[in-house]
XYZ file of C-alpha atoms in Angstrom:
207
model
C 43.313 -13.607 -47.315
C 39.934 -15.255 -46.664
C 40.839 -15.963 -43.041
C 41.903 -12.317 -42.490
C 38.618 -11.070 -43.981
C 36.563 -13.379 -41.723
C 38.555 -12.079 -38.729
C 37.768 -8.434 -39.607
C 34.050 -9.214 -40.095
C 33.937 -10.977 -36.690
C 35.606 -8.006 -34.974
C 33.168 -5.554 -36.599
C 30.237 -7.698 -35.492
C 31.477 -7.687 -31.878
C 31.828 -3.925 -31.981
C 28.164 -3.507 -32.974
C 26.689 -6.158 -30.686
C 24.764 -4.743 -27.687
C 25.690 -6.130 -24.278
C 23.568 -8.853 -22.688
C 21.606 -7.556 -19.664
C 20.158 -10.013 -17.108
C 17.871 -9.001 -14.240
C 18.319 -10.750 -10.901
C 14.588 -10.306 -10.130
C 11.317 -10.565 -11.996
C 10.343 -8.228 -14.832
C 7.102 -7.540 -13.073
C 6.315 -7.507 -9.318
C 3.276 -6.694 -7.204
C 3.728 -5.519 -3.603
C 1.313 -4.504 -0.857
C 1.243 -0.893 0.275
C 3.872 -0.399 2.935
C 5.827 -3.582 1.955
C 9.572 -3.044 1.570
C 10.805 -3.101 -2.050
C 14.110 -4.951 -2.316
C 16.215 -4.015 -5.335
C 17.898 -7.234 -6.560
C 19.981 -5.562 -9.229
C 21.163 -6.865 -12.609
C 24.328 -8.012 -14.406
C 25.634 -7.434 -17.908
C 28.376 -8.699 -20.216
C 29.570 -7.386 -23.585
C 29.907 -9.443 -26.753
C 33.277 -10.737 -25.570
C 31.909 -11.875 -22.210
C 33.411 -9.037 -20.212
C 31.434 -7.608 -17.284
C 29.840 -4.220 -17.930
C 28.458 -1.830 -15.303
C 24.653 -1.548 -14.932
C 22.909 1.736 -14.096
C 19.600 1.497 -12.196
C 16.993 4.282 -11.985
C 13.838 3.857 -10.010
C 10.848 5.877 -8.818
C 9.393 3.151 -6.635
C 7.553 4.407 -3.516
C 6.111 1.461 -1.649
C 4.267 3.870 0.677
C 2.041 5.092 -2.132
C -0.283 3.040 -4.332
C 0.609 3.144 -8.020
C 2.539 1.696 -10.949
C 6.260 2.272 -10.983
C 9.150 1.652 -13.325
C 12.669 0.493 -12.577
C 15.020 1.050 -15.574
C 18.210 -0.971 -16.044
C 20.760 0.238 -18.576
C 24.223 -0.884 -19.609
C 26.649 0.509 -22.215
C 29.772 -1.291 -23.447
C 33.117 0.207 -24.410
C 31.932 0.605 -28.035
C 28.868 2.647 -27.026
C 26.310 -0.159 -27.550
C 23.450 0.139 -25.008
C 20.844 -2.244 -23.675
C 17.959 -1.136 -21.518
C 15.259 -3.130 -19.754
C 12.316 -1.637 -17.879
C 10.709 -3.608 -14.982
C 7.312 -2.694 -13.536
C 6.492 -2.604 -9.843
C 2.814 -2.356 -8.848
C 1.991 -1.170 -5.351
C -1.549 -2.087 -4.334
C -3.717 -1.953 -1.209
C -3.918 -5.167 0.706
C -5.901 -5.848 3.852
C -2.597 -6.232 5.723
C -1.567 -2.764 4.544
C -4.030 -1.358 7.071
C -2.755 -3.132 10.167
C -1.130 -0.951 12.789
C -1.670 1.924 15.198
C -3.340 5.136 14.018
C -3.682 8.704 15.242
C -7.312 9.671 14.749
C -8.481 13.248 14.142
C -12.232 13.676 14.338
C -15.261 15.812 15.120
C -17.114 12.917 16.792
C -18.445 14.435 20.030
C -21.799 14.248 21.709
C -23.038 15.370 25.087
C -19.587 16.990 25.675
C -17.865 13.588 25.252
C -15.587 12.188 22.573
C -17.354 9.344 20.827
C -14.180 7.745 19.571
C -10.569 7.478 20.824
C -7.737 9.604 19.473
C -5.485 6.541 19.152
C -6.849 3.309 17.656
C -5.376 0.111 16.283
C -6.409 -1.902 13.205
C -5.911 -5.660 13.230
C -7.061 -8.685 11.227
C -10.726 -9.621 11.388
C -12.449 -12.933 11.144
C -13.374 -12.746 7.438
C -11.361 -12.579 4.207
C -11.933 -8.824 3.691
C -12.606 -7.940 7.331
C -10.613 -5.923 9.784
C -11.183 -4.759 13.359
C -10.722 -1.302 14.807
C -9.507 -1.779 18.390
C -9.782 0.747 21.216
C -12.656 2.471 19.357
C -13.657 4.306 22.523
C -13.603 3.756 26.335
C -16.831 1.776 26.234
C -16.683 0.007 22.872
C -13.412 -1.828 22.476
C -13.815 -3.313 18.939
C -15.657 -2.327 15.789
C -15.722 -4.694 12.816
C -15.228 -3.277 9.294
C -15.162 -4.585 5.698
C -12.739 -3.570 2.932
C -13.756 -3.631 -0.726
C -11.169 -2.162 -3.040
C -10.444 1.239 -1.542
C -13.839 1.431 0.192
C -14.530 0.786 3.905
C -17.863 -0.225 5.336
C -18.720 -0.302 9.019
C -21.861 -2.464 9.241
C -24.490 -1.118 11.602
C -24.080 -2.572 15.094
C -25.680 -1.814 18.419
C -23.591 -1.856 21.591
C -24.750 -1.829 25.197
C -23.474 1.207 27.141
C -23.531 0.598 30.901
C -25.678 3.041 32.886
C -26.711 4.742 29.643
C -28.470 2.525 27.156
C -27.517 1.517 23.612
C -25.221 3.062 20.989
C -25.811 2.241 17.325
C -22.848 2.849 15.026
C -22.292 2.447 11.268
C -20.020 4.080 8.767
C -18.723 4.466 5.220
C -15.225 5.500 4.248
C -12.332 5.344 1.831
C -8.590 4.632 1.906
C -6.322 7.036 0.050
C -3.150 6.177 -1.901
C -0.928 6.431 1.135
C -3.096 4.318 3.391
C -4.868 7.037 5.393
C -8.502 6.195 6.100
C -11.445 8.585 6.278
C -14.705 7.268 7.721
C -18.000 9.080 8.087
C -19.739 7.554 11.063
C -23.494 7.569 11.700
C -24.429 7.167 15.356
C -27.404 7.251 17.751
C -27.468 6.840 21.476
C -30.727 5.768 23.184
C -31.725 5.290 26.837
C -34.487 3.090 28.296
C -37.805 4.882 28.633
C -36.360 8.191 27.502
C -35.526 7.016 23.970
C -33.054 8.763 21.725
C -30.548 10.987 23.563
C -28.476 12.109 20.562
C -27.722 11.124 16.954
C -25.751 12.451 14.005
C -22.810 11.952 11.725
C -19.135 12.732 12.176
C -15.879 12.341 10.287
C -12.764 10.544 11.474
C -9.414 10.504 9.700
C -6.939 7.705 10.528
C -3.207 8.325 9.952
C -0.288 6.050 10.821
């Protein structure tokens, strides 16, 4: 009689034991904006060691900065459920900015575009530095600094053949999807004559 009672108790315990859920990846991950998120999945077994299906729901968008949740859930034949939530943080990295951009802008002076409509961002020489390539037909590269979501274009003077000098600086921001808006300040001077034109303009960079 005692053995039979123990058997019933053991069976009841198994019926009320939630399945064991094991993630194949980490409970928390951090990825750079634009980096591909690879779902590694999960596995589950019930109290008797039998495999149980796992349902995965996710709102991860690696093309937008933010904090995301991946939920893993499993339910055994007796209705016992186990759920685990993993967190995926998408953040802006310097490498997130690399690539070719279409540039919309109002940067014109003396009936000429001051910047190109297509530009490329590549790695710079410093830890938080990047370079805008093909800035315009006369200035090939402009060096920029990234701090958080903020962009600084340090003031720099460039020699313009047959014209004089162009001085350029700028301040900007990166949005959650990696688009960049920079407000440029510029002045163009010529020998003897002095300043030909100056002002500010806005450029938006989109991949």
